[in-house]
């Protein structure tokens, strides 16, 4: 094949993807493997047009509270893993969490995201109390990001008023998942995601890019899995090695590959809500901004109180919060400078 016919094939493929005709696995692999800057740019522009057509120009803000960094799990990539004895552990009090949500409700975020390690001190009953207090005292939509729970507990969270749930599948490659998450199975994680869909949660999935041993075919599988499961929200960020984990010596994921993943995911999934993740900003601050022109439409500012935020060390360098490093007004001003208004209300997924 000459380079001209390759360019034509690629152009054709991007055009078909833009129309929403669906992509087969080899086509996704082809797009993710592009390295010619003009072709990559064409991919980004198509994703940006689909983003505008399917979810509009609005950027939705979700305020994140990282309420506990205790975790019973031992994911080899994560700094909160239970065997990391170097981490100073904290857990917020229930009223502290609710107070923090009240603060979020005063600003431009329509949603609060409650995120933590899988901390047994937060029983389902306790979480339900926090969810219903936030729902009673604020107009915020409540999103949970608290790992795997049995169906009955997920149902209790839903009944208490939580309407969204983020549970990244991490990688669609089951053997890779199982080597990274000792004692856990990808099929259980996926079953939990199915429960969430069945319970009517707007459900978030997602993966890391650049995990040791991960291939471009694996990344294509991630996109196909999220399409098949009809994920409503999709978080994709680079793997960032943490010095106090077994993966300390591995290189981080590639920012450009994350941007291509966002673009292809937007082309395939159309109207999903896709954040520009903090991890991407840790890798390269401008890549996080760039993500808003390659498919992203959600920004998740961290509202974790100052005294705790530095210890929520999932990966190094992530203590960027609205309290110091990233004043929210700067974020809002930035979006308005690129013609992207802040979304009002909850910013739920538009139904197709
Ligand atoms: N305990 C919950 C929520 C907190 S972890 C859970 O596991 O679902 C949130 C996300 O952080 C994980 O889903 C994972 O994708 C991401 N993460 C963990 N370690 C990371 C690392 N080293 N680099 C990049 N992302 C990481
Ligand atoms: Fe715990 Fe989540 Fe980190 Fe795994 S990724 S160790 S479940 S906080």
mmCIF file of C-alpha atoms and ligand atoms in Angstrom:
data_model
loop_
_atom_site.group_PDB
_atom_site.id
_atom_site.type_symbol
_atom_site.label_atom_id
_atom_site.label_comp_id
_atom_site.label_asym_id
_atom_site.label_seq_id
_atom_site.Cartn_x
_atom_site.Cartn_y
_atom_site.Cartn_z
ATOM 1 C CA UNK A 1 0.000 0.000 0.000
ATOM 2 C CA UNK A 2 1.326 3.463 -0.850
ATOM 3 C CA UNK A 3 1.205 6.136 1.778
ATOM 4 C CA UNK A 4 -1.392 8.010 -0.305
ATOM 5 C CA UNK A 5 -3.825 5.100 -0.383
ATOM 6 C CA UNK A 6 -3.232 4.568 3.330
ATOM 7 C CA UNK A 7 -4.094 8.210 3.928
ATOM 8 C CA UNK A 8 -7.252 7.793 1.821
ATOM 9 C CA UNK A 9 -8.271 4.666 3.705
ATOM 10 C CA UNK A 10 -7.781 6.428 6.974
ATOM 11 C CA UNK A 11 -9.743 9.463 5.802
ATOM 12 C CA UNK A 12 -12.547 7.183 4.719
ATOM 13 C CA UNK A 13 -12.535 5.332 7.979
ATOM 14 C CA UNK A 14 -12.657 8.539 10.008
ATOM 15 C CA UNK A 15 -15.529 9.802 7.832
ATOM 16 C CA UNK A 16 -17.522 6.596 8.390
ATOM 17 C CA UNK A 17 -16.805 6.712 12.103
ATOM 18 C CA UNK A 18 -17.995 10.310 12.198
ATOM 19 C CA UNK A 19 -21.286 9.283 10.625
ATOM 20 C CA UNK A 20 -21.756 6.786 13.443
ATOM 21 C CA UNK A 21 -21.624 3.677 11.316
ATOM 22 C CA UNK A 22 -19.743 1.739 13.965
ATOM 23 C CA UNK A 23 -16.214 0.446 13.950
ATOM 24 C CA UNK A 24 -14.917 -3.110 13.838
ATOM 25 C CA UNK A 25 -12.001 -4.141 16.044
ATOM 26 C CA UNK A 26 -9.301 -3.887 13.306
ATOM 27 C CA UNK A 27 -10.594 -0.423 12.419
ATOM 28 C CA UNK A 28 -10.322 0.724 16.026
ATOM 29 C CA UNK A 29 -6.809 -0.715 16.209
ATOM 30 C CA UNK A 30 -5.950 1.152 12.998
ATOM 31 C CA UNK A 31 -7.163 4.484 14.381
ATOM 32 C CA UNK A 32 -5.403 4.017 17.711
ATOM 33 C CA UNK A 33 -2.183 3.199 15.845
ATOM 34 C CA UNK A 34 -2.166 6.380 13.741
ATOM 35 C CA UNK A 35 1.024 8.359 14.148
ATOM 36 C CA UNK A 36 0.994 10.709 11.170
ATOM 37 C CA UNK A 37 0.276 14.101 12.802
ATOM 38 C CA UNK A 38 -2.146 15.182 10.039
ATOM 39 C CA UNK A 39 -4.159 11.975 10.358
ATOM 40 C CA UNK A 40 -4.188 12.167 14.143
ATOM 41 C CA UNK A 41 -5.419 15.751 13.859
ATOM 42 C CA UNK A 42 -8.178 14.643 11.455
ATOM 43 C CA UNK A 43 -9.237 12.008 14.003
ATOM 44 C CA UNK A 44 -9.370 14.614 16.779
ATOM 45 C CA UNK A 45 -11.376 17.031 14.667
ATOM 46 C CA UNK A 46 -13.937 14.370 13.762
ATOM 47 C CA UNK A 47 -14.286 13.446 17.453
ATOM 48 C CA UNK A 48 -14.689 17.118 18.328
ATOM 49 C CA UNK A 49 -17.501 17.525 15.775
ATOM 50 C CA UNK A 50 -19.275 14.414 17.077
ATOM 51 C CA UNK A 51 -18.862 15.698 20.631
ATOM 52 C CA UNK A 52 -20.477 18.976 19.629
ATOM 53 C CA UNK A 53 -23.305 17.271 17.728
ATOM 54 C CA UNK A 54 -24.090 14.608 20.338
ATOM 55 C CA UNK A 55 -23.472 16.336 23.692
ATOM 56 C CA UNK A 56 -23.114 20.006 22.791
ATOM 57 C CA UNK A 57 -20.570 22.610 23.845
ATOM 58 C CA UNK A 58 -21.364 22.558 27.541
ATOM 59 C CA UNK A 59 -18.750 21.305 29.980
ATOM 60 C CA UNK A 60 -20.283 19.632 33.027
ATOM 61 C CA UNK A 61 -18.513 19.992 36.339
ATOM 62 C CA UNK A 62 -18.562 17.233 38.972
ATOM 63 C CA UNK A 63 -17.120 18.064 42.383
ATOM 64 C CA UNK A 64 -15.143 15.180 43.855
ATOM 65 C CA UNK A 65 -14.821 14.374 47.571
ATOM 66 C CA UNK A 66 -12.194 11.725 48.309
ATOM 67 C CA UNK A 67 -13.549 10.754 51.699
ATOM 68 C CA UNK A 68 -11.279 7.860 52.704
ATOM 69 C CA UNK A 69 -7.938 6.521 51.515
ATOM 70 C CA UNK A 70 -8.231 3.210 53.386
ATOM 71 C CA UNK A 71 -8.601 0.218 51.079
ATOM 72 C CA UNK A 72 -8.967 -3.501 51.680
ATOM 73 C CA UNK A 73 -7.780 -4.251 48.144
ATOM 74 C CA UNK A 74 -4.292 -4.574 46.839
ATOM 75 C CA UNK A 75 -4.398 -3.432 43.189
ATOM 76 C CA UNK A 76 -0.739 -3.425 42.179
ATOM 77 C CA UNK A 77 -1.040 -0.090 40.320
ATOM 78 C CA UNK A 78 -2.606 1.941 43.120
ATOM 79 C CA UNK A 79 -0.967 3.890 45.942
ATOM 80 C CA UNK A 80 -3.955 3.260 48.240
ATOM 81 C CA UNK A 81 -3.400 -0.522 48.125
ATOM 82 C CA UNK A 82 -3.546 -2.090 51.568
ATOM 83 C CA UNK A 83 0.107 -3.185 51.566
ATOM 84 C CA UNK A 84 1.352 0.376 51.107
ATOM 85 C CA UNK A 85 2.446 0.961 54.700
ATOM 86 C CA UNK A 86 4.035 4.313 53.856
ATOM 87 C CA UNK A 87 0.735 6.089 53.222
ATOM 88 C CA UNK A 88 -0.775 8.164 56.058
ATOM 89 C CA UNK A 89 -4.389 7.000 56.131
ATOM 90 C CA UNK A 90 -7.409 9.226 56.782
ATOM 91 C CA UNK A 91 -11.161 8.951 56.801
ATOM 92 C CA UNK A 92 -13.521 11.893 56.876
ATOM 93 C CA UNK A 93 -16.364 12.106 59.397
ATOM 94 C CA UNK A 94 -19.878 11.779 58.002
ATOM 95 C CA UNK A 95 -20.804 15.419 58.772
ATOM 96 C CA UNK A 96 -17.504 16.566 57.302
ATOM 97 C CA UNK A 97 -18.443 14.857 54.029
ATOM 98 C CA UNK A 98 -21.923 16.391 54.047
ATOM 99 C CA UNK A 99 -20.459 19.852 54.863
ATOM 100 C CA UNK A 100 -18.045 19.504 51.959
ATOM 101 C CA UNK A 101 -20.990 18.632 49.665
ATOM 102 C CA UNK A 102 -22.833 21.741 50.908
ATOM 103 C CA UNK A 103 -19.780 23.766 49.829
ATOM 104 C CA UNK A 104 -19.879 22.149 46.375
ATOM 105 C CA UNK A 105 -23.583 22.986 46.054
ATOM 106 C CA UNK A 106 -22.739 26.682 46.415
ATOM 107 C CA UNK A 107 -20.531 26.568 43.310
ATOM 108 C CA UNK A 108 -21.080 25.630 39.661
ATOM 109 C CA UNK A 109 -21.042 21.822 40.033
ATOM 110 C CA UNK A 110 -24.377 20.033 39.582
ATOM 111 C CA UNK A 111 -22.997 16.746 40.847
ATOM 112 C CA UNK A 112 -20.968 15.496 43.779
ATOM 113 C CA UNK A 113 -18.796 12.424 43.331
ATOM 114 C CA UNK A 114 -18.095 10.504 46.543
ATOM 115 C CA UNK A 115 -14.920 8.523 45.983
ATOM 116 C CA UNK A 116 -12.829 6.317 48.270
ATOM 117 C CA UNK A 117 -10.888 3.105 48.606
ATOM 118 C CA UNK A 118 -12.933 0.070 49.581
ATOM 119 C CA UNK A 119 -12.983 1.015 53.259
ATOM 120 C CA UNK A 120 -14.894 -1.444 55.486
ATOM 121 C CA UNK A 121 -15.463 1.342 58.045
ATOM 122 C CA UNK A 122 -17.950 2.834 55.595
ATOM 123 C CA UNK A 123 -20.731 0.270 55.766
ATOM 124 C CA UNK A 124 -23.611 0.389 53.286
ATOM 125 C CA UNK A 125 -25.817 1.797 56.031
ATOM 126 C CA UNK A 126 -23.366 4.567 56.778
ATOM 127 C CA UNK A 127 -22.994 5.478 53.105
ATOM 128 C CA UNK A 128 -26.785 5.533 52.723
ATOM 129 C CA UNK A 129 -27.000 8.036 55.607
ATOM 130 C CA UNK A 130 -24.474 10.300 53.894
ATOM 131 C CA UNK A 131 -26.204 10.006 50.502
ATOM 132 C CA UNK A 132 -29.646 10.827 51.890
ATOM 133 C CA UNK A 133 -28.317 13.765 53.939
ATOM 134 C CA UNK A 134 -26.708 15.255 50.819
ATOM 135 C CA UNK A 135 -29.874 14.669 48.787
ATOM 136 C CA UNK A 136 -32.039 16.255 51.486
ATOM 137 C CA UNK A 137 -29.838 19.326 51.875
ATOM 138 C CA UNK A 138 -28.618 20.064 48.343
ATOM 139 C CA UNK A 139 -29.913 19.879 44.760
ATOM 140 C CA UNK A 140 -26.816 17.880 43.740
ATOM 141 C CA UNK A 141 -26.914 14.589 41.870
ATOM 142 C CA UNK A 142 -24.918 12.025 43.860
ATOM 143 C CA UNK A 143 -22.361 9.840 42.084
ATOM 144 C CA UNK A 144 -20.576 7.040 43.915
ATOM 145 C CA UNK A 145 -17.082 5.764 43.159
ATOM 146 C CA UNK A 146 -16.596 3.264 45.957
ATOM 147 C CA UNK A 147 -15.627 0.011 44.250
ATOM 148 C CA UNK A 148 -17.498 -3.284 44.146
ATOM 149 C CA UNK A 149 -20.557 -3.975 46.309
ATOM 150 C CA UNK A 150 -23.209 -6.717 46.358
ATOM 151 C CA UNK A 151 -26.486 -6.088 44.519
ATOM 152 C CA UNK A 152 -28.527 -5.451 47.716
ATOM 153 C CA UNK A 153 -26.147 -2.721 48.851
ATOM 154 C CA UNK A 154 -26.119 -1.086 45.421
ATOM 155 C CA UNK A 155 -29.907 -1.124 45.557
ATOM 156 C CA UNK A 156 -29.819 0.520 48.996
ATOM 157 C CA UNK A 157 -27.539 3.275 47.602
ATOM 158 C CA UNK A 158 -29.998 3.821 44.755
ATOM 159 C CA UNK A 159 -32.944 3.941 47.164
ATOM 160 C CA UNK A 160 -31.049 6.434 49.340
ATOM 161 C CA UNK A 161 -30.818 8.760 46.336
ATOM 162 C CA UNK A 162 -27.545 8.031 44.513
ATOM 163 C CA UNK A 163 -28.183 8.113 40.778
ATOM 164 C CA UNK A 164 -24.756 7.539 39.240
ATOM 165 C CA UNK A 165 -21.876 5.177 39.843
ATOM 166 C CA UNK A 166 -18.349 5.057 38.500
ATOM 167 C CA UNK A 167 -16.764 1.625 38.336
ATOM 168 C CA UNK A 168 -13.978 1.482 35.821
ATOM 169 C CA UNK A 169 -13.418 -1.986 34.425
ATOM 170 C CA UNK A 170 -9.672 -1.012 34.335
ATOM 171 C CA UNK A 171 -8.800 -3.284 31.396
ATOM 172 C CA UNK A 172 -10.894 -5.587 29.228
ATOM 173 C CA UNK A 173 -8.053 -8.108 29.146
ATOM 174 C CA UNK A 174 -9.132 -10.582 31.855
ATOM 175 C CA UNK A 175 -5.701 -12.124 32.443
ATOM 176 C CA UNK A 176 -4.077 -8.694 32.650
ATOM 177 C CA UNK A 177 -6.814 -7.552 35.072
ATOM 178 C CA UNK A 178 -6.305 -10.614 37.228
ATOM 179 C CA UNK A 179 -2.537 -10.185 37.320
ATOM 180 C CA UNK A 180 -2.959 -6.551 38.421
ATOM 181 C CA UNK A 181 -5.738 -7.135 40.960
ATOM 182 C CA UNK A 182 -4.715 -10.139 43.037
ATOM 183 C CA UNK A 183 -7.612 -12.350 44.097
ATOM 184 C CA UNK A 184 -10.165 -10.520 41.982
ATOM 185 C CA UNK A 185 -11.794 -11.370 38.686
ATOM 186 C CA UNK A 186 -12.773 -9.148 35.787
ATOM 187 C CA UNK A 187 -16.026 -11.099 35.385
ATOM 188 C CA UNK A 188 -17.097 -10.078 38.925
ATOM 189 C CA UNK A 189 -16.366 -6.431 38.187
ATOM 190 C CA UNK A 190 -18.403 -6.665 34.987
ATOM 191 C CA UNK A 191 -21.250 -8.370 36.793
ATOM 192 C CA UNK A 192 -21.307 -5.464 39.234
ATOM 193 C CA UNK A 193 -21.469 -3.038 36.290
ATOM 194 C CA UNK A 194 -24.455 -5.008 34.964
ATOM 195 C CA UNK A 195 -26.156 -4.706 38.361
ATOM 196 C CA UNK A 196 -25.639 -0.950 38.248
ATOM 197 C CA UNK A 197 -27.246 -0.718 34.812
ATOM 198 C CA UNK A 198 -30.148 -2.894 35.942
ATOM 199 C CA UNK A 199 -30.717 -0.689 38.979
ATOM 200 C CA UNK A 200 -30.981 2.353 36.734
ATOM 201 C CA UNK A 201 -27.731 4.014 37.740
ATOM 202 C CA UNK A 202 -26.076 6.148 35.115
ATOM 203 C CA UNK A 203 -23.059 3.927 34.965
ATOM 204 C CA UNK A 204 -19.441 4.860 34.430
ATOM 205 C CA UNK A 205 -16.827 2.487 33.111
ATOM 206 C CA UNK A 206 -13.278 3.149 32.017
ATOM 207 C CA UNK A 207 -9.727 2.005 31.793
ATOM 208 C CA UNK A 208 -6.124 2.948 32.214
ATOM 209 C CA UNK A 209 -3.839 3.354 29.222
ATOM 210 C CA UNK A 210 -0.271 2.088 29.333
ATOM 211 C CA UNK A 211 -0.611 -0.682 31.903
ATOM 212 C CA UNK A 212 2.407 -3.025 31.822
ATOM 213 C CA UNK A 213 1.821 -5.630 29.115
ATOM 214 C CA UNK A 214 -1.274 -3.895 27.671
ATOM 215 C CA UNK A 215 -1.531 -3.883 23.864
ATOM 216 C CA UNK A 216 -3.366 -1.680 21.388
ATOM 217 C CA UNK A 217 -5.719 -4.647 20.783
ATOM 218 C CA UNK A 218 -6.530 -4.587 24.504
ATOM 219 C CA UNK A 219 -7.404 -0.896 24.205
ATOM 220 C CA UNK A 220 -9.696 -1.675 21.270
ATOM 221 C CA UNK A 221 -11.365 -4.296 23.487
ATOM 222 C CA UNK A 222 -11.874 -1.629 26.161
ATOM 223 C CA UNK A 223 -13.789 0.559 23.713
ATOM 224 C CA UNK A 224 -15.850 -2.364 22.377
ATOM 225 C CA UNK A 225 -16.687 -3.540 25.908
ATOM 226 C CA UNK A 226 -17.889 -0.076 26.949
ATOM 227 C CA UNK A 227 -19.987 0.130 23.791
ATOM 228 C CA UNK A 228 -21.486 -3.312 24.383
ATOM 229 C CA UNK A 229 -22.307 -2.536 28.034
ATOM 230 C CA UNK A 230 -23.801 0.834 27.045
ATOM 231 C CA UNK A 231 -21.657 2.762 29.544
ATOM 232 C CA UNK A 232 -23.120 6.206 30.213
ATOM 233 C CA UNK A 233 -19.877 7.784 31.430
ATOM 234 C CA UNK A 234 -16.366 6.857 30.423
ATOM 235 C CA UNK A 235 -13.159 7.645 32.341
ATOM 236 C CA UNK A 236 -9.930 7.013 30.485
ATOM 237 C CA UNK A 237 -6.580 8.066 31.884
ATOM 238 C CA UNK A 238 -2.935 7.094 31.681
ATOM 239 C CA UNK A 239 -1.428 4.609 34.109
ATOM 240 C CA UNK A 240 0.951 6.567 36.346
ATOM 241 C CA UNK A 241 3.464 4.514 38.333
ATOM 242 C CA UNK A 242 3.495 5.027 42.087
ATOM 243 C CA UNK A 243 6.857 4.581 43.832
ATOM 244 C CA UNK A 244 5.434 2.564 46.728
ATOM 245 C CA UNK A 245 3.699 -0.089 44.616
ATOM 246 C CA UNK A 246 4.935 -3.225 42.817
ATOM 247 C CA UNK A 247 4.639 -1.358 39.488
ATOM 248 C CA UNK A 248 7.033 1.398 40.613
ATOM 249 C CA UNK A 249 9.592 0.801 37.866
ATOM 250 C CA UNK A 250 7.183 0.782 34.930
ATOM 251 C CA UNK A 251 6.865 3.685 32.493
ATOM 252 C CA UNK A 252 3.700 5.821 32.546
ATOM 253 C CA UNK A 253 1.061 5.643 29.824
ATOM 254 C CA UNK A 254 1.378 7.839 26.753
ATOM 255 C CA UNK A 255 -0.660 11.072 26.771
ATOM 256 C CA UNK A 256 -1.138 10.986 22.991
ATOM 257 C CA UNK A 257 -2.560 7.459 23.197
ATOM 258 C CA UNK A 258 -4.997 8.646 25.872
ATOM 259 C CA UNK A 259 -6.160 11.444 23.560
ATOM 260 C CA UNK A 260 -6.623 8.953 20.700
ATOM 261 C CA UNK A 261 -8.589 6.678 23.050
ATOM 262 C CA UNK A 262 -10.843 9.603 24.005
ATOM 263 C CA UNK A 263 -11.368 10.490 20.346
ATOM 264 C CA UNK A 264 -12.195 6.961 19.174
ATOM 265 C CA UNK A 265 -14.394 6.386 22.239
ATOM 266 C CA UNK A 266 -16.331 9.551 21.411
ATOM 267 C CA UNK A 267 -16.750 8.427 17.777
ATOM 268 C CA UNK A 268 -18.013 5.004 18.848
ATOM 269 C CA UNK A 269 -20.140 5.863 21.902
ATOM 270 C CA UNK A 270 -21.542 9.200 20.630
ATOM 271 C CA UNK A 271 -23.515 10.753 23.511
ATOM 272 C CA UNK A 272 -21.602 9.527 26.574
ATOM 273 C CA UNK A 273 -20.191 11.843 29.224
ATOM 274 C CA UNK A 274 -16.412 11.735 29.051
ATOM 275 C CA UNK A 275 -14.170 13.529 31.543
ATOM 276 C CA UNK A 276 -10.676 14.853 30.925
ATOM 277 C CA UNK A 277 -9.107 12.968 33.816
ATOM 278 C CA UNK A 278 -6.814 14.323 36.513
ATOM 279 C CA UNK A 279 -4.259 11.634 35.634
ATOM 280 C CA UNK A 280 -3.941 13.066 32.131
ATOM 281 C CA UNK A 281 -3.234 16.487 33.667
ATOM 282 C CA UNK A 282 -0.588 14.962 35.934
ATOM 283 C CA UNK A 283 1.183 13.592 32.886
ATOM 284 C CA UNK A 284 0.920 16.808 30.871
ATOM 285 C CA UNK A 285 -1.182 19.762 31.998
ATOM 286 C CA UNK A 286 -1.874 20.860 28.420
ATOM 287 C CA UNK A 287 -3.022 17.356 27.448
ATOM 288 C CA UNK A 288 -5.904 17.673 29.888
ATOM 289 C CA UNK A 289 -6.948 20.881 28.157
ATOM 290 C CA UNK A 290 -6.410 19.301 24.749
ATOM 291 C CA UNK A 291 -8.818 16.520 25.750
ATOM 292 C CA UNK A 292 -11.674 19.024 25.449
ATOM 293 C CA UNK A 293 -11.033 19.229 21.707
ATOM 294 C CA UNK A 294 -10.666 15.471 21.239
ATOM 295 C CA UNK A 295 -13.969 14.302 22.741
ATOM 296 C CA UNK A 296 -14.147 15.191 26.453
ATOM 297 C CA UNK A 297 -17.059 17.186 27.926
ATOM 298 C CA UNK A 298 -16.723 16.724 31.699
ATOM 299 C CA UNK A 299 -14.324 18.198 34.244
ATOM 300 C CA UNK A 300 -14.041 16.886 37.795
ATOM 301 C CA UNK A 301 -12.559 19.417 40.227
ATOM 302 C CA UNK A 302 -11.322 17.973 43.510
ATOM 303 C CA UNK A 303 -12.975 19.427 46.625
ATOM 304 C CA UNK A 304 -11.346 17.097 49.154
ATOM 305 C CA UNK A 305 -10.393 19.251 52.165
ATOM 306 C CA UNK A 306 -6.848 20.589 52.088
ATOM 307 C CA UNK A 307 -5.685 18.584 55.072
ATOM 308 C CA UNK A 308 -6.548 15.263 53.383
ATOM 309 C CA UNK A 309 -6.028 15.816 49.646
ATOM 310 C CA UNK A 310 -2.238 15.191 49.583
ATOM 311 C CA UNK A 311 -2.789 11.743 51.135
ATOM 312 C CA UNK A 312 -5.252 10.599 48.474
ATOM 313 C CA UNK A 313 -2.236 9.265 46.596
ATOM 314 C CA UNK A 314 -3.701 6.877 44.052
ATOM 315 C CA UNK A 315 -0.771 7.974 41.917
ATOM 316 C CA UNK A 316 1.878 10.619 42.585
ATOM 317 C CA UNK A 317 1.382 14.270 41.722
ATOM 318 C CA UNK A 318 -2.406 14.250 41.882
ATOM 319 C CA UNK A 319 -3.007 16.606 44.816
ATOM 320 C CA UNK A 320 -4.496 19.280 42.594
ATOM 321 C CA UNK A 321 -7.515 20.749 44.328
ATOM 322 C CA UNK A 322 -9.781 23.765 44.037
ATOM 323 C CA UNK A 323 -8.414 24.919 47.397
ATOM 324 C CA UNK A 324 -4.934 25.714 46.171
ATOM 325 C CA UNK A 325 -3.528 24.603 42.850
ATOM 326 C CA UNK A 326 -6.639 24.937 40.768
ATOM 327 C CA UNK A 327 -9.012 27.722 41.837
ATOM 328 C CA UNK A 328 -12.349 26.987 40.221
ATOM 329 C CA UNK A 329 -12.724 30.475 38.784
ATOM 330 C CA UNK A 330 -9.616 29.898 36.653
ATOM 331 C CA UNK A 331 -11.138 26.694 35.332
ATOM 332 C CA UNK A 332 -14.444 28.366 34.522
ATOM 333 C CA UNK A 333 -12.620 31.300 32.844
ATOM 334 C CA UNK A 334 -10.564 28.888 30.783
ATOM 335 C CA UNK A 335 -13.645 27.091 29.473
ATOM 336 C CA UNK A 336 -15.358 30.346 28.612
ATOM 337 C CA UNK A 337 -12.206 31.473 26.723
ATOM 338 C CA UNK A 338 -12.486 28.411 24.459
ATOM 339 C CA UNK A 339 -16.205 28.883 23.867
ATOM 340 C CA UNK A 340 -17.371 26.125 26.184
ATOM 341 C CA UNK A 341 -20.064 27.240 28.649
ATOM 342 C CA UNK A 342 -20.438 25.491 31.985
ATOM 343 C CA UNK A 343 -23.444 23.154 31.930
ATOM 344 C CA UNK A 344 -26.337 23.933 34.245
ATOM 345 C CA UNK A 345 -28.207 21.265 36.248
ATOM 346 C CA UNK A 346 -27.130 17.679 36.691
ATOM 347 C CA UNK A 347 -25.708 17.151 33.209
ATOM 348 C CA UNK A 348 -27.174 13.669 32.815
ATOM 349 C CA UNK A 349 -26.535 11.648 29.678
ATOM 350 C CA UNK A 350 -28.849 12.680 26.886
ATOM 351 C CA UNK A 351 -30.808 9.615 25.880
ATOM 352 C CA UNK A 352 -30.446 8.549 22.308
HETATM 353 N N1 LIG B 1 -11.601 2.263 44.954
HETATM 354 C C1 LIG B 1 -12.442 2.675 43.893
HETATM 355 C C2 LIG B 1 -12.327 4.138 43.525
HETATM 356 C C3 LIG B 1 -10.986 4.782 43.703
HETATM 357 S S1 LIG B 1 -9.741 4.296 42.566
HETATM 358 C C4 LIG B 1 -12.195 1.808 42.676
HETATM 359 O O1 LIG B 1 -11.146 1.167 42.607
HETATM 360 O O2 LIG B 1 -13.084 1.766 41.822
HETATM 361 C C5 LIG B 1 -10.254 5.200 41.119
HETATM 362 C C6 LIG B 1 -9.507 4.845 39.863
HETATM 363 O O3 LIG B 1 -8.147 5.283 39.938
HETATM 364 C C7 LIG B 1 -9.371 3.376 39.531
HETATM 365 O O4 LIG B 1 -10.543 2.918 38.931
HETATM 366 C C8 LIG B 1 -8.168 3.345 38.603
HETATM 367 O O5 LIG B 1 -8.556 3.310 37.232
HETATM 368 C C9 LIG B 1 -7.463 4.665 38.882
HETATM 369 N N2 LIG B 1 -6.056 4.430 39.271
HETATM 370 C C10 LIG B 1 -5.617 3.706 40.309
HETATM 371 N N3 LIG B 1 -4.259 3.672 40.322
HETATM 372 C C11 LIG B 1 -3.834 4.397 39.253
HETATM 373 C C12 LIG B 1 -2.560 4.723 38.709
HETATM 374 N N4 LIG B 1 -1.440 4.308 39.277
HETATM 375 N N5 LIG B 1 -2.515 5.489 37.599
HETATM 376 C C13 LIG B 1 -3.656 5.936 37.034
HETATM 377 N N6 LIG B 1 -4.890 5.663 37.488
HETATM 378 C C14 LIG B 1 -4.981 4.888 38.600
HETATM 379 FE FE1 LIG B 2 -8.426 0.255 46.337
HETATM 380 FE FE2 LIG B 2 -9.532 1.367 44.158
HETATM 381 FE FE3 LIG B 2 -6.887 1.607 44.688
HETATM 382 FE FE4 LIG B 2 -7.822 -0.774 43.968
HETATM 383 S S1 LIG B 2 -7.832 1.123 42.698
HETATM 384 S S2 LIG B 2 -6.393 -0.386 45.679
HETATM 385 S S3 LIG B 2 -9.867 -0.754 44.916
HETATM 386 S S4 LIG B 2 -8.560 2.444 45.875
#
